[in-house]
Every structure is written in structure tokens, then in C-alpha cells.
């Protein structure tokens, strides 16, 4: 009877140790899952902020201002438009009336 009690006691101890280990792993994995969810939320918030910044940076007024200031560009007017003709013009352009062609 004492051998059976010792075997059952050993089985109980192994089972208890296994239960403690499983609970510890469960808590650790839950903590990691919670951290991953918080990180996903932070990244989604960051993505939304960057999308707003991208839309703000792509407005036509901002692009025009940067083109004028940094690239020294100017708006197109007929006074500054140059028409370039090529010696290898398409046959359709060669037969166009003279009044429609413009040269600098």
C-alpha cells in the first residue's frame, strides 16, 4: 500500500508542477498578445497620422509653393511658351496649314 501511495504522490507532484508550468506559459503568452495588440494599435494610429500628413503635403497649393520657392519655377503663360518643331515632323503636321503653326 505504501508503494502505491508513493507512486500516486509522485504522480500528483508531477501533475501539479505541470499545471503550474502551463499556467505560467499561459500568462506569459497572454502578456505577449496584449503587448502585440498595443503595438498594432500604435502602428495603426501612426499610419493614420502619416496618411493625413501625406494628404496635406500633396495639396496643389503646397506643391505650387514648393515649385516656385525651391525649384524657381513659374506658371505657364502664352507669353513664355515656346513651340519646338522638328525636322522629322509627322506627315500630318507637314500638311497642316501655315496659319496654325507658330514659331518663336
PDB file of C-alpha atoms in Angstrom:
ATOM      1  CA  UNK A   1       0.000   0.000   0.000  1.00  0.00           C
ATOM      2  CA  UNK A   2       2.845   2.377   0.741  1.00  0.00           C
ATOM      3  CA  UNK A   3       4.337   1.860  -2.720  1.00  0.00           C
ATOM      4  CA  UNK A   4       1.017   2.777  -4.331  1.00  0.00           C
ATOM      5  CA  UNK A   5       0.800   5.873  -2.131  1.00  0.00           C
ATOM      6  CA  UNK A   6       4.330   6.910  -3.088  1.00  0.00           C
ATOM      7  CA  UNK A   7       3.593   6.418  -6.800  1.00  0.00           C
ATOM      8  CA  UNK A   8       0.340   8.366  -6.513  1.00  0.00           C
ATOM      9  CA  UNK A   9       2.097  11.123  -4.551  1.00  0.00           C
ATOM     10  CA  UNK A  10       4.794  11.349  -7.251  1.00  0.00           C
ATOM     11  CA  UNK A  11       2.123  11.453  -9.983  1.00  0.00           C
ATOM     12  CA  UNK A  12       0.305  14.193  -8.060  1.00  0.00           C
ATOM     13  CA  UNK A  13       3.511  16.244  -7.722  1.00  0.00           C
ATOM     14  CA  UNK A  14       4.346  15.875 -11.436  1.00  0.00           C
ATOM     15  CA  UNK A  15       0.786  16.826 -12.335  1.00  0.00           C
ATOM     16  CA  UNK A  16       0.906  19.884 -10.038  1.00  0.00           C
ATOM     17  CA  UNK A  17       4.256  21.014 -11.451  1.00  0.00           C
ATOM     18  CA  UNK A  18       2.931  20.596 -14.991  1.00  0.00           C
ATOM     19  CA  UNK A  19      -0.175  22.636 -14.099  1.00  0.00           C
ATOM     20  CA  UNK A  20       1.972  25.449 -12.667  1.00  0.00           C
ATOM     21  CA  UNK A  21       4.140  25.443 -15.790  1.00  0.00           C
ATOM     22  CA  UNK A  22       1.117  25.567 -18.124  1.00  0.00           C
ATOM     23  CA  UNK A  23      -0.409  28.458 -16.178  1.00  0.00           C
ATOM     24  CA  UNK A  24       2.882  30.342 -16.271  1.00  0.00           C
ATOM     25  CA  UNK A  25       3.153  29.850 -20.055  1.00  0.00           C
ATOM     26  CA  UNK A  26      -0.465  30.912 -20.471  1.00  0.00           C
ATOM     27  CA  UNK A  27       0.120  34.152 -18.556  1.00  0.00           C
ATOM     28  CA  UNK A  28       3.321  34.855 -20.475  1.00  0.00           C
ATOM     29  CA  UNK A  29       1.619  34.317 -23.836  1.00  0.00           C
ATOM     30  CA  UNK A  30      -1.328  36.484 -22.814  1.00  0.00           C
ATOM     31  CA  UNK A  31       1.064  39.277 -21.853  1.00  0.00           C
ATOM     32  CA  UNK A  32       2.842  38.973 -25.212  1.00  0.00           C
ATOM     33  CA  UNK A  33      -0.506  39.039 -27.017  1.00  0.00           C
ATOM     34  CA  UNK A  34      -1.527  42.165 -25.107  1.00  0.00           C
ATOM     35  CA  UNK A  35       1.778  43.870 -25.988  1.00  0.00           C
ATOM     36  CA  UNK A  36       1.376  42.905 -29.651  1.00  0.00           C
ATOM     37  CA  UNK A  37      -2.161  44.312 -29.701  1.00  0.00           C
ATOM     38  CA  UNK A  38      -0.942  47.569 -28.145  1.00  0.00           C
ATOM     39  CA  UNK A  39       1.855  47.779 -30.723  1.00  0.00           C
ATOM     40  CA  UNK A  40      -0.622  47.117 -33.554  1.00  0.00           C
ATOM     41  CA  UNK A  41      -2.848  49.908 -32.246  1.00  0.00           C
ATOM     42  CA  UNK A  42       0.122  52.272 -32.028  1.00  0.00           C
ATOM     43  CA  UNK A  43       1.201  51.423 -35.576  1.00  0.00           C
ATOM     44  CA  UNK A  44      -2.338  51.905 -36.900  1.00  0.00           C
ATOM     45  CA  UNK A  45      -2.501  55.313 -35.227  1.00  0.00           C
ATOM     46  CA  UNK A  46       0.902  56.217 -36.709  1.00  0.00           C
ATOM     47  CA  UNK A  47      -0.268  55.071 -40.153  1.00  0.00           C
ATOM     48  CA  UNK A  48      -3.356  57.289 -39.901  1.00  0.00           C
ATOM     49  CA  UNK A  49      -1.227  60.278 -38.890  1.00  0.00           C
ATOM     50  CA  UNK A  50       1.150  59.679 -41.794  1.00  0.00           C
ATOM     51  CA  UNK A  51      -1.770  59.413 -44.237  1.00  0.00           C
ATOM     52  CA  UNK A  52      -3.028  62.800 -43.040  1.00  0.00           C
ATOM     53  CA  UNK A  53       0.465  64.281 -43.431  1.00  0.00           C
ATOM     54  CA  UNK A  54       0.745  62.804 -46.931  1.00  0.00           C
ATOM     55  CA  UNK A  55      -2.573  64.323 -47.982  1.00  0.00           C
ATOM     56  CA  UNK A  56      -1.560  67.684 -46.515  1.00  0.00           C
ATOM     57  CA  UNK A  57       1.791  67.603 -48.312  1.00  0.00           C
ATOM     58  CA  UNK A  58       0.203  66.761 -51.655  1.00  0.00           C
ATOM     59  CA  UNK A  59      -2.181  69.703 -51.846  1.00  0.00           C
ATOM     60  CA  UNK A  60      -1.864  71.688 -55.043  1.00  0.00           C
ATOM     61  CA  UNK A  61      -1.145  74.964 -53.200  1.00  0.00           C
ATOM     62  CA  UNK A  62       1.759  73.375 -51.292  1.00  0.00           C
ATOM     63  CA  UNK A  63       3.171  71.782 -54.447  1.00  0.00           C
ATOM     64  CA  UNK A  64       2.912  75.082 -56.308  1.00  0.00           C
ATOM     65  CA  UNK A  65       4.593  76.977 -53.449  1.00  0.00           C
ATOM     66  CA  UNK A  66       7.461  74.480 -53.295  1.00  0.00           C
ATOM     67  CA  UNK A  67       7.870  74.573 -57.068  1.00  0.00           C
ATOM     68  CA  UNK A  68       8.123  78.365 -57.022  1.00  0.00           C
ATOM     69  CA  UNK A  69      10.392  78.626 -53.970  1.00  0.00           C
ATOM     70  CA  UNK A  70      12.737  75.670 -54.253  1.00  0.00           C
ATOM     71  CA  UNK A  71      12.793  74.989 -57.985  1.00  0.00           C
ATOM     72  CA  UNK A  72      12.341  78.580 -59.197  1.00  0.00           C
ATOM     73  CA  UNK A  73       9.501  77.515 -61.472  1.00  0.00           C
ATOM     74  CA  UNK A  74       6.858  79.876 -62.771  1.00  0.00           C
ATOM     75  CA  UNK A  75       3.333  79.485 -64.036  1.00  0.00           C
ATOM     76  CA  UNK A  76       2.770  78.863 -67.719  1.00  0.00           C
ATOM     77  CA  UNK A  77       1.551  81.783 -69.822  1.00  0.00           C
ATOM     78  CA  UNK A  78       1.284  82.085 -73.593  1.00  0.00           C
ATOM     79  CA  UNK A  79       3.946  84.803 -73.493  1.00  0.00           C
ATOM     80  CA  UNK A  80       6.624  82.398 -72.272  1.00  0.00           C
ATOM     81  CA  UNK A  81       5.517  79.335 -74.247  1.00  0.00           C
ATOM     82  CA  UNK A  82       7.999  78.110 -76.817  1.00  0.00           C
ATOM     83  CA  UNK A  83       6.889  75.875 -79.651  1.00  0.00           C
ATOM     84  CA  UNK A  84       9.510  73.477 -80.915  1.00  0.00           C
ATOM     85  CA  UNK A  85       9.259  71.975 -84.344  1.00  0.00           C
ATOM     86  CA  UNK A  86      11.251  69.041 -85.504  1.00  0.00           C
ATOM     87  CA  UNK A  87      12.677  68.383 -88.952  1.00  0.00           C
ATOM     88  CA  UNK A  88      11.244  64.890 -88.617  1.00  0.00           C
ATOM     89  CA  UNK A  89       7.693  66.120 -88.047  1.00  0.00           C
ATOM     90  CA  UNK A  90       4.849  63.742 -88.617  1.00  0.00           C
ATOM     91  CA  UNK A  91       3.330  63.801 -92.147  1.00  0.00           C
ATOM     92  CA  UNK A  92       0.022  65.032 -90.724  1.00  0.00           C
ATOM     93  CA  UNK A  93       1.754  68.078 -89.254  1.00  0.00           C
ATOM     94  CA  UNK A  94       3.557  68.783 -92.513  1.00  0.00           C
ATOM     95  CA  UNK A  95       0.256  69.064 -94.343  1.00  0.00           C
ATOM     96  CA  UNK A  96      -1.230  71.388 -91.719  1.00  0.00           C
ATOM     97  CA  UNK A  97      -1.981  74.936 -92.928  1.00  0.00           C
ATOM     98  CA  UNK A  98       0.684  77.564 -92.259  1.00  0.00           C
ATOM     99  CA  UNK A  99      -1.658  79.741 -90.185  1.00  0.00           C
ATOM    100  CA  UNK A 100      -1.986  77.065 -87.471  1.00  0.00           C
ATOM    101  CA  UNK A 101       1.760  76.647 -86.972  1.00  0.00           C
ATOM    102  CA  UNK A 102       3.525  79.008 -84.635  1.00  0.00           C
ATOM    103  CA  UNK A 103       7.214  79.615 -84.371  1.00  0.00           C
ATOM    104  CA  UNK A 104       9.178  81.540 -81.742  1.00  0.00           C
TER     105      UNK A 104
END
